Amino acid sequence: MPKLQGFEFWSRTLRGARHVVAPMVDQSELAWRLLSRRHGAQLCYTPMLHAQVFVRDANYRKENLYCEVCPEDRPLIVQFCANDPEVFVQAALLAQDYCDAIDLNLGCPQMIAKRGHYGAFLQDEWDLLQRMILLAHEKLSVPVTCKIRVFPEIDKTVRYAQMLEKAGCQLLTVHGRTKEQKGPLSGAASWEHIKAVRKAVAIPVFANGNIQCLQDVERCLRDTGVQGVMSAEGNLHNPALFEGRSPAVWELAEEYLDIVREHPCPLSYVRAHLFKLWHHTLQVYQQLREELAKVKTLEGIAAVSQELKLRCQEEISRQEGAKPTGDLPFHWICQPYIRPGPREGSKEKAGARSKRALEEEECGTEVLSKNKQKKQLRNPHKTFDPSLKPKYAKCDQCGNPKGNRCVFSLCRGCCKKRASKETADCPGHGLLFKTKLEKSLAWKEAQPELQEPQPAAPGTPGGFSEVMGSALA
């Protein structure tokens, strides 16, 4: 049977899917996909998988894809990150019997993607991407798709999409943000870019970005003309988004935990999902947030979720007949999370500010990041004020902090090189090259001289003649 392509692939294999759950690292596992499908999702992706690890590690394949056959989990697209055509195709060949298509991740903007040279950090290497897509299109029995981020320029984004289509991509997901738009700098996704791509290519297009509720989905389909809409964060905070419902959080939390009992996954995934689902309520009940972070079992997580449910129900009963109060009067309802942006009124342009600059600005306020709050819990005396940190003298050679008792006024690394070269000691760094050499020489002098055995003369007992004679006898 010939491989389906383009719109035929979308309409027949993907069943004309319009409501799509995004590939999310450690968050779109089987249990979450099944929950999302029960509440309106028509197509799901696996979490992003690392192609090279998938090829070499059988356990990685088993844990992420081969764990069990689940007929309800279709249609399904497996997403890989890769930067080598051969490795990408090897991984795809191992996965193609368990899915309906293979997706190449060209959209991940995180620092780990930059270090690993994949995701959105390949978007300028068009020759490499052409070779990867072309080879996969030729070798695989299932279609190859791509998920991309846009360039600032619409025309370059269009040419990028057309290049991928020409290489063999059969479906394109366009996230309407650039690779620089992430975290506090996310901003709004550009549907104009997505609309332009949709008009310029002859393959199905999915839109990603700015999706918080069903009305956003419908508006995006209408405004951009795409075939489907993909949701990531919106889905994590409300898995019933595609149903157009905002149920009580505990309803979906309990359903998800029941699915996890049937289809187990790492506890870290479960905890992360509960943090997203209960996000708004955990702002009200901070103590339970700490308990959720500490529990070590699935039943422990379920117990915290049950306690949150009881607290919310008590609050609801108190509010009956009374006007809701507080900033989050209905925090127990599944609802979008609006990511806070950079501080307003800053003279700097938001797009030009780095994540490091934002972190440094945050350090100057009384509000610490979650990571720093955890460090402060472990060490209440810890300070993050740069002006209060101790000043260290610098190494004369490399500029790193030098040892306070170093005889050479160097850091340990530079001190070790110099002490070794000069056969000297530095007690401050515990380096004793001179002392050890002196002890070694003293030990050798104290030992009796070893007498080397003298060879026996020919003809004498044990000599060459006798040995040869014995051998010939």
Short mmCIF file of C-alpha atoms in Angstrom, two decimals:
data_model
loop_
_atom_site.label_atom_id
_atom_site.label_comp_id
_atom_site.label_asym_id
_atom_site.label_seq_id
_atom_site.Cartn_x
_atom_site.Cartn_y
_atom_site.Cartn_z
CA MET A 1 0.00 0.00 0.00
CA PRO A 2 1.52 3.36 -1.00
CA LYS A 3 2.31 5.85 1.74
CA LEU A 4 -0.38 8.50 2.14
CA GLN A 5 0.77 12.08 1.74
CA GLY A 6 -0.39 15.60 2.49
CA PHE A 7 -4.13 16.16 2.81
CA GLU A 8 -4.91 12.51 2.16
CA PHE A 9 -2.71 11.56 5.11
CA TRP A 10 -4.41 14.19 7.31
CA SER A 11 -7.97 13.24 6.35
CA ARG A 12 -7.60 9.43 6.35
CA THR A 13 -4.81 8.50 8.76
CA LEU A 14 -5.24 11.42 11.17
CA ARG A 15 -9.04 11.37 10.65
CA GLY A 16 -9.14 15.08 9.89
CA ALA A 17 -7.86 15.96 13.38
CA ARG A 18 -8.45 19.59 14.38
CA HIS A 19 -7.84 19.41 18.14
CA VAL A 20 -4.22 18.45 18.83
CA VAL A 21 -2.20 17.95 22.04
CA ALA A 22 1.38 19.13 21.64
CA PRO A 23 4.54 17.10 22.22
CA MET A 24 5.74 18.07 25.71
CA VAL A 25 8.87 16.73 27.39
CA ASP A 26 7.88 14.51 30.35
CA GLN A 27 4.29 15.83 30.10
CA SER A 28 2.55 14.18 27.13
CA GLU A 29 3.03 10.61 28.36
CA LEU A 30 0.48 7.86 27.67
CA ALA A 31 -1.69 8.51 30.75
CA TRP A 32 -2.02 12.22 29.94
CA ARG A 33 -2.73 11.49 26.27
CA LEU A 34 -5.54 9.13 27.23
CA LEU A 35 -7.04 11.75 29.57
CA SER A 36 -6.84 14.39 26.84
CA ARG A 37 -8.44 12.08 24.27
CA ARG A 38 -11.36 11.45 26.62
CA HIS A 39 -11.96 15.20 26.68
CA GLY A 40 -11.87 16.21 23.05
CA ALA A 41 -8.30 15.77 21.78
CA GLN A 42 -8.31 14.09 18.35
CA LEU A 43 -4.55 13.70 17.85
CA CYS A 44 -1.64 13.44 20.29
CA TYR A 45 2.14 13.52 20.06
CA THR A 46 4.59 11.67 22.25
CA PRO A 47 7.02 13.70 24.36
CA MET A 48 10.07 14.80 22.42
CA LEU A 49 12.44 11.81 22.24
CA HIS A 50 16.19 12.06 21.67
CA ALA A 51 16.95 10.16 18.44
CA GLN A 52 20.49 9.15 19.36
CA VAL A 53 19.44 7.80 22.77
CA PHE A 54 16.47 6.03 21.18
CA VAL A 55 18.79 4.20 18.78
CA ARG A 56 21.33 3.04 21.35
CA ASP A 57 19.22 2.41 24.48
CA ALA A 58 16.67 -0.42 24.46
CA ASN A 59 15.34 0.61 27.89
CA TYR A 60 14.70 4.15 26.62
CA ARG A 61 12.68 2.71 23.73
CA LYS A 62 10.73 0.46 26.07
CA GLU A 63 9.94 3.17 28.61
CA ASN A 64 8.87 5.78 26.07
CA LEU A 65 7.18 3.86 23.26
CA TYR A 66 7.35 0.07 23.53
CA CYS A 67 5.82 -0.12 27.02
CA GLU A 68 2.43 -1.42 25.87
CA VAL A 69 0.07 -1.47 22.93
CA CYS A 70 -2.88 0.84 23.56
CA PRO A 71 -5.44 0.92 20.72
CA GLU A 72 -7.14 4.02 22.20
CA ASP A 73 -3.90 5.99 21.80
CA ARG A 74 -4.25 6.55 18.05
CA PRO A 75 -3.70 8.46 15.88
CA LEU A 76 -0.29 9.14 17.39
CA ILE A 77 2.78 10.98 16.10
CA VAL A 78 6.22 10.29 17.57
CA GLN A 79 8.48 13.33 17.80
CA PHE A 80 12.28 13.18 17.71
CA CYS A 81 14.99 15.78 18.13
CA ALA A 82 18.02 15.08 15.95
CA ASN A 83 20.77 16.77 13.98
CA ASP A 84 22.09 13.84 11.94
CA PRO A 85 20.12 12.40 8.98
CA GLU A 86 21.28 8.81 9.50
CA VAL A 87 20.58 8.80 13.23
CA PHE A 88 17.18 10.43 12.73
CA VAL A 89 16.17 7.78 10.19
CA GLN A 90 17.50 4.91 12.34
CA ALA A 91 15.40 6.10 15.27
CA ALA A 92 12.36 6.63 13.05
CA LEU A 93 12.65 3.11 11.60
CA LEU A 94 12.59 1.70 15.15
CA ALA A 95 9.47 3.76 15.98
CA GLN A 96 7.41 3.70 12.79
CA ASP A 97 5.49 0.50 13.61
CA TYR A 98 4.13 2.11 16.80
CA CYS A 99 2.76 5.36 15.36
CA ASP A 100 1.13 7.06 12.39
CA ALA A 101 3.90 9.56 11.55
CA ILE A 102 7.35 10.75 12.65
CA ASP A 103 7.82 14.40 13.56
CA LEU A 104 11.12 16.28 13.54
CA ASN A 105 11.37 18.84 16.35
CA LEU A 106 12.54 22.16 14.93
CA GLY A 107 10.80 24.26 17.55
CA CYS A 108 12.43 23.65 20.96
CA PRO A 109 13.97 27.00 22.07
CA GLN A 110 15.44 25.88 25.41
CA MET A 111 19.10 26.09 26.38
CA ILE A 112 19.41 22.28 26.36
CA ALA A 113 18.46 22.36 22.66
CA LYS A 114 21.13 24.97 22.01
CA ARG A 115 23.77 22.84 23.77
CA GLY A 116 22.63 19.69 21.96
CA HIS A 117 22.30 21.54 18.64
CA TYR A 118 18.74 20.55 17.80
CA GLY A 119 15.21 22.00 17.83
CA ALA A 120 14.86 25.67 16.86
CA PHE A 121 18.66 26.02 16.74
CA LEU A 122 18.71 24.16 13.41
CA GLN A 123 16.39 26.61 11.66
CA ASP A 124 19.23 28.34 9.82
CA GLU A 125 20.79 25.09 8.53
CA TRP A 126 18.53 24.52 5.55
CA ASP A 127 20.88 22.13 3.70
CA LEU A 128 21.03 19.82 6.72
CA LEU A 129 17.25 19.93 7.23
CA GLN A 130 16.64 19.16 3.56
CA ARG A 131 18.85 16.08 3.80
CA MET A 132 17.16 14.91 7.01
CA ILE A 133 13.61 15.27 5.69
CA LEU A 134 14.43 13.88 2.24
CA LEU A 135 16.13 10.76 3.65
CA ALA A 136 13.29 10.13 6.10
CA HIS A 137 10.70 10.62 3.36
CA GLU A 138 12.49 8.03 1.19
CA LYS A 139 13.16 5.41 3.89
CA LEU A 140 10.09 5.47 6.16
CA SER A 141 6.79 3.66 5.65
CA VAL A 142 4.97 6.48 7.50
CA PRO A 143 4.94 10.21 6.66
CA VAL A 144 7.44 12.65 8.13
CA THR A 145 6.16 15.92 9.64
CA CYS A 146 7.82 18.97 11.21
CA LYS A 147 7.12 21.40 14.04
CA ILE A 148 8.81 24.78 13.58
CA ARG A 149 9.07 28.25 15.08
CA VAL A 150 8.87 31.34 12.92
CA PHE A 151 11.51 33.86 11.90
CA PRO A 152 10.84 37.53 12.68
CA GLU A 153 10.31 38.08 8.94
CA ILE A 154 7.14 36.59 7.43
CA ASP A 155 8.71 36.10 3.98
CA LYS A 156 11.65 34.13 5.40
CA THR A 157 9.25 31.98 7.44
CA VAL A 158 7.28 31.24 4.26
CA ARG A 159 10.43 30.26 2.34
CA TYR A 160 11.46 28.06 5.28
CA ALA A 161 8.12 26.25 5.22
CA GLN A 162 8.26 25.80 1.46
CA MET A 163 11.75 24.34 1.70
CA LEU A 164 10.56 21.72 4.22
CA GLU A 165 7.53 20.90 2.06
CA LYS A 166 9.72 20.43 -1.00
CA ALA A 167 12.05 18.11 0.94
CA GLY A 168 9.15 15.78 1.79
CA CYS A 169 7.40 17.13 4.91
CA GLN A 170 3.73 16.04 4.77
CA LEU A 171 2.31 18.18 7.60
CA LEU A 172 3.68 21.31 9.23
CA THR A 173 2.99 22.65 12.71
CA VAL A 174 3.85 26.33 13.03
CA HIS A 175 4.42 27.83 16.48
CA GLY A 176 3.91 31.55 15.91
CA ARG A 177 6.83 32.63 18.12
CA THR A 178 10.51 33.05 17.39
CA LYS A 179 13.11 30.99 19.23
CA GLU A 180 13.90 34.03 21.38
CA GLN A 181 10.29 34.24 22.60
CA LYS A 182 10.27 31.97 25.65
CA GLY A 183 9.68 32.18 29.39
CA PRO A 184 9.02 35.76 30.54
CA LEU A 185 9.74 36.96 26.99
CA SER A 186 7.12 34.75 25.31
CA GLY A 187 4.67 37.45 24.33
CA ALA A 188 1.86 36.74 21.87
CA ALA A 189 2.26 34.29 19.02
CA SER A 190 1.90 35.75 15.53
CA TRP A 191 -1.06 34.25 13.72
CA GLU A 192 -0.12 36.43 10.73
CA HIS A 193 2.98 34.29 10.21
CA ILE A 194 0.89 31.12 10.47
CA LYS A 195 -1.71 32.44 8.02
CA ALA A 196 1.00 33.33 5.49
CA VAL A 197 2.53 29.84 5.73
CA ARG A 198 -0.88 28.22 5.31
CA LYS A 199 -1.48 30.17 2.09
CA ALA A 200 1.98 29.37 0.72
CA VAL A 201 2.11 25.57 1.10
CA ALA A 202 0.05 22.71 -0.31
CA ILE A 203 0.22 20.49 2.79
CA PRO A 204 -1.89 20.58 5.99
CA VAL A 205 -0.82 23.11 8.63
CA PHE A 206 -1.43 23.09 12.39
CA ALA A 207 -1.26 26.34 14.39
CA ASN A 208 0.34 26.58 17.84
CA GLY A 209 0.31 29.55 20.21
CA ASN A 210 -2.24 31.76 22.06
CA ILE A 211 -4.62 28.85 22.75
CA GLN A 212 -6.23 29.07 26.20
CA CYS A 213 -9.85 28.07 25.57
CA LEU A 214 -12.15 26.61 22.91
CA GLN A 215 -13.05 30.11 21.66
CA ASP A 216 -9.34 30.66 20.88
CA VAL A 217 -9.30 27.39 18.92
CA GLU A 218 -12.30 28.39 16.83
CA ARG A 219 -10.96 31.90 16.24
CA CYS A 220 -7.56 30.56 15.20
CA LEU A 221 -9.10 28.12 12.72
CA ARG A 222 -11.17 30.95 11.26
CA ASP A 223 -8.45 33.61 11.15
CA THR A 224 -5.56 31.50 9.86
CA GLY A 225 -7.29 28.88 7.71
CA VAL A 226 -5.23 26.04 9.24
CA GLN A 227 -6.42 22.43 9.40
CA GLY A 228 -5.87 21.99 13.14
CA VAL A 229 -4.88 23.77 16.35
CA MET A 230 -2.29 22.48 18.81
CA SER A 231 -2.30 23.28 22.53
CA ALA A 232 0.44 22.79 25.12
CA GLU A 233 0.12 24.93 28.27
CA GLY A 234 -3.61 25.42 27.75
CA ASN A 235 -4.05 21.65 27.74
CA LEU A 236 -1.89 21.18 30.85
CA HIS A 237 -4.03 23.57 32.89
CA ASN A 238 -7.32 22.34 31.44
CA PRO A 239 -7.36 18.96 29.67
CA ALA A 240 -11.06 19.60 28.86
CA LEU A 241 -10.13 22.69 26.82
CA PHE A 242 -11.21 21.09 23.52
CA GLU A 243 -14.59 20.23 25.05
CA GLY A 244 -15.20 23.86 25.87
CA ARG A 245 -15.57 23.03 29.57
CA SER A 246 -13.88 24.33 32.70
CA PRO A 247 -14.63 21.57 35.23
CA ALA A 248 -13.60 21.45 38.87
CA VAL A 249 -9.90 20.61 39.10
CA TRP A 250 -10.44 17.56 41.30
CA GLU A 251 -12.66 15.98 38.65
CA LEU A 252 -9.81 15.77 36.14
CA ALA A 253 -7.13 15.19 38.78
CA GLU A 254 -8.94 12.09 40.08
CA GLU A 255 -9.57 10.81 36.56
CA TYR A 256 -5.90 11.27 35.66
CA LEU A 257 -4.70 9.46 38.81
CA ASP A 258 -7.01 6.53 37.97
CA ILE A 259 -5.46 6.30 34.49
CA VAL A 260 -1.95 6.43 35.97
CA ARG A 261 -2.78 3.44 38.19
CA GLU A 262 -3.66 1.52 35.03
CA HIS A 263 -0.83 2.94 32.89
CA PRO A 264 2.02 3.81 35.31
CA CYS A 265 4.53 6.55 34.57
CA PRO A 266 7.34 8.21 36.57
CA LEU A 267 6.14 9.97 39.71
CA SER A 268 7.81 13.20 38.56
CA TYR A 269 5.39 13.35 35.60
CA VAL A 270 2.38 12.90 37.89
CA ARG A 271 3.59 15.53 40.34
CA ALA A 272 4.20 18.01 37.52
CA HIS A 273 0.69 17.48 36.15
CA LEU A 274 -0.90 18.00 39.57
CA PHE A 275 1.09 21.21 40.03
CA LYS A 276 -0.32 22.49 36.73
CA LEU A 277 -3.90 21.39 37.42
CA TRP A 278 -3.94 22.79 40.96
CA HIS A 279 -1.79 25.83 40.08
CA HIS A 280 -4.27 28.51 41.11
CA THR A 281 -5.44 26.69 44.24
CA LEU A 282 -1.86 26.11 45.39
CA GLN A 283 -1.38 29.89 45.44
CA VAL A 284 -4.04 29.93 48.16
CA TYR A 285 -2.96 26.85 50.13
CA GLN A 286 0.83 27.20 50.18
CA GLN A 287 1.34 24.54 52.84
CA LEU A 288 -0.23 21.89 50.62
CA ARG A 289 2.06 23.01 47.83
CA GLU A 290 5.02 22.07 50.00
CA GLU A 291 3.43 18.72 50.85
CA LEU A 292 2.82 17.95 47.18
CA ALA A 293 6.48 18.67 46.48
CA LYS A 294 7.66 16.28 49.21
CA VAL A 295 5.43 13.17 48.91
CA LYS A 296 7.21 10.12 47.52
CA THR A 297 4.35 7.85 46.41
CA LEU A 298 1.41 7.97 44.04
CA GLU A 299 -0.98 7.48 46.94
CA GLY A 300 0.70 10.36 48.78
CA ILE A 301 0.09 12.63 45.78
CA ALA A 302 -3.52 11.43 45.63
CA ALA A 303 -3.94 12.22 49.35
CA VAL A 304 -2.73 15.81 48.85
CA SER A 305 -5.07 16.20 45.89
CA GLN A 306 -7.95 14.90 48.02
CA GLU A 307 -7.11 17.39 50.78
CA LEU A 308 -7.10 20.21 48.22
CA LYS A 309 -10.52 19.04 47.05
CA LEU A 310 -11.89 19.10 50.61
CA ARG A 311 -10.47 22.58 51.24
CA CYS A 312 -12.09 23.88 48.06
CA GLN A 313 -15.44 22.28 48.83
CA GLU A 314 -15.41 23.84 52.31
CA GLU A 315 -14.65 27.20 50.73
CA ILE A 316 -17.49 26.75 48.25
CA SER A 317 -19.95 25.96 51.05
CA ARG A 318 -18.88 29.10 52.92
CA GLN A 319 -19.35 31.24 49.82
CA GLU A 320 -22.87 30.03 49.06
CA GLY A 321 -25.15 33.03 49.16
CA ALA A 322 -22.21 35.39 49.67
CA LYS A 323 -20.22 37.47 47.23
CA PRO A 324 -16.87 35.81 46.35
CA THR A 325 -13.82 37.54 47.81
CA GLY A 326 -10.11 37.50 47.10
CA ASP A 327 -8.08 37.61 43.91
CA LEU A 328 -9.00 34.03 42.94
CA PRO A 329 -12.57 33.46 44.07
CA PHE A 330 -12.98 30.42 41.79
CA HIS A 331 -9.46 29.01 41.88
CA TRP A 332 -10.75 25.42 41.96
CA ILE A 333 -11.96 25.67 38.36
CA CYS A 334 -9.67 24.55 35.50
CA GLN A 335 -8.60 27.81 33.92
CA PRO A 336 -5.76 29.26 31.85
CA TYR A 337 -2.48 30.37 33.35
CA ILE A 338 -1.30 33.68 31.95
CA ARG A 339 2.49 33.70 31.98
CA PRO A 340 3.79 36.95 33.52
CA GLY A 341 5.82 39.07 31.13
CA PRO A 342 8.80 41.34 31.74
CA ARG A 343 8.30 44.29 34.09
CA GLU A 344 6.28 47.04 32.53
CA GLY A 345 7.83 50.45 32.20
CA SER A 346 11.33 49.15 31.64
CA LYS A 347 13.39 51.29 29.30
CA GLU A 348 14.77 48.18 27.68
CA LYS A 349 12.90 46.49 24.90
CA ALA A 350 11.48 43.20 26.11
CA GLY A 351 12.73 41.31 23.07
CA ALA A 352 16.30 42.44 23.66
CA ARG A 353 16.49 41.41 27.29
CA SER A 354 18.06 38.12 28.20
CA LYS A 355 16.78 35.61 30.70
CA ARG A 356 19.88 36.30 32.83
CA ALA A 357 19.03 40.03 32.91
CA LEU A 358 15.52 39.26 34.07
CA GLU A 359 16.81 36.93 36.78
CA GLU A 360 19.22 39.58 38.02
CA GLU A 361 16.41 42.13 38.12
CA GLU A 362 14.29 39.68 40.11
CA CYS A 363 17.10 39.14 42.61
CA GLY A 364 16.95 42.82 43.51
CA THR A 365 13.37 42.45 44.76
CA GLU A 366 11.98 40.74 47.81
CA VAL A 367 10.45 37.99 45.62
CA LEU A 368 12.85 35.12 44.97
CA SER A 369 12.55 32.47 42.29
CA LYS A 370 11.20 29.07 43.34
CA ASN A 371 14.66 27.55 43.11
CA LYS A 372 16.16 30.21 45.38
CA GLN A 373 13.28 29.86 47.81
CA LYS A 374 14.11 26.15 48.12
CA LYS A 375 17.76 26.96 48.78
CA GLN A 376 16.77 29.45 51.44
CA LEU A 377 14.55 26.84 53.13
CA ARG A 378 17.58 24.54 53.40
CA ASN A 379 19.79 27.37 54.61
CA PRO A 380 17.82 30.24 56.25
CA HIS A 381 20.99 32.37 56.50
CA LYS A 382 21.69 32.23 52.77
CA THR A 383 21.59 35.58 50.99
CA PHE A 384 21.22 36.36 47.30
CA ASP A 385 22.14 40.03 47.62
CA PRO A 386 25.35 40.49 45.57
CA SER A 387 26.46 43.37 47.83
CA LEU A 388 26.50 41.06 50.86
CA LYS A 389 28.44 38.24 49.27
CA PRO A 390 32.06 37.87 50.43
CA LYS A 391 34.69 39.25 48.09
CA TYR A 392 37.40 36.82 47.05
CA ALA A 393 40.90 37.73 45.97
CA LYS A 394 41.60 36.62 42.42
CA CYS A 395 44.21 34.18 41.20
CA ASP A 396 47.16 35.99 39.64
CA GLN A 397 46.98 33.83 36.52
CA CYS A 398 43.38 32.89 35.65
CA GLY A 399 41.17 35.26 37.66
CA ASN A 400 39.36 32.53 39.65
CA PRO A 401 39.21 32.91 43.45
CA LYS A 402 42.64 32.14 44.88
CA GLY A 403 43.31 30.03 47.96
CA ASN A 404 43.55 32.10 51.13
CA ARG A 405 46.59 30.11 52.30
CA CYS A 406 48.19 29.40 48.92
CA VAL A 407 51.94 30.07 49.01
CA PHE A 408 51.82 31.15 45.35
CA SER A 409 48.62 33.28 45.63
CA LEU A 410 46.92 31.12 43.01
CA CYS A 411 43.74 29.07 42.67
CA ARG A 412 44.11 25.33 43.22
CA GLY A 413 44.33 24.46 39.52
CA CYS A 414 47.10 26.95 38.76
CA CYS A 415 48.82 26.14 42.05
CA LYS A 416 48.94 22.43 41.20
CA LYS A 417 50.58 23.11 37.82
CA ARG A 418 53.22 25.41 39.34
CA ALA A 419 53.95 23.20 42.36
CA SER A 420 54.38 20.18 40.09
CA LYS A 421 56.66 22.06 37.70
CA GLU A 422 58.85 23.43 40.52
CA THR A 423 58.56 20.32 42.74
CA ALA A 424 57.32 22.51 45.58
CA ASP A 425 54.82 22.21 48.43
CA CYS A 426 51.65 24.21 49.04
CA PRO A 427 50.15 23.18 52.42
CA GLY A 428 47.23 25.53 51.85
CA HIS A 429 46.03 23.40 48.93
CA GLY A 430 47.32 20.12 50.34
CA LEU A 431 49.90 19.72 47.54
CA LEU A 432 53.13 18.08 48.76
CA PHE A 433 55.25 17.40 45.66
CA LYS A 434 58.59 18.30 47.35
CA THR A 435 57.85 16.35 50.54
CA LYS A 436 56.83 13.22 48.64
CA LEU A 437 59.94 13.37 46.46
CA GLU A 438 62.21 13.71 49.51
CA LYS A 439 60.50 10.77 51.24
CA SER A 440 60.85 8.67 48.11
CA LEU A 441 64.60 9.40 47.83
CA ALA A 442 65.13 8.72 51.53
CA TRP A 443 63.37 5.37 51.26
CA LYS A 444 65.50 4.30 48.28
CA GLU A 445 68.73 5.22 50.14
CA ALA A 446 67.65 3.14 53.12
CA GLN A 447 67.17 -0.02 51.03
CA PRO A 448 70.09 -2.49 50.45
CA GLU A 449 71.47 -2.45 46.96
CA LEU A 450 69.92 -5.13 44.79
CA GLN A 451 72.59 -7.48 43.30
CA GLU A 452 71.99 -8.25 39.68
CA PRO A 453 72.55 -11.97 38.93
CA GLN A 454 75.72 -12.65 36.86
CA PRO A 455 75.33 -14.97 33.83
CA ALA A 456 77.10 -18.34 34.24
CA ALA A 457 80.17 -18.96 32.08
CA PRO A 458 79.85 -21.46 29.21
CA GLY A 459 80.64 -25.01 30.30
CA THR A 460 79.93 -24.42 33.98
CA PRO A 461 76.95 -26.03 35.70
CA GLY A 462 73.88 -24.21 34.62
CA GLY A 463 75.76 -22.63 31.72
CA PHE A 464 74.88 -22.53 28.08
CA SER A 465 76.63 -25.85 27.16
CA GLU A 466 74.81 -27.76 29.84
CA VAL A 467 71.44 -26.32 28.90
CA MET A 468 71.96 -27.06 25.22
CA GLY A 469 73.27 -30.51 26.01
CA SER A 470 70.21 -31.30 28.08
CA ALA A 471 68.01 -30.06 25.31
CA LEU A 472 69.71 -32.29 22.70
CA ALA A 473 69.86 -35.43 24.87
#
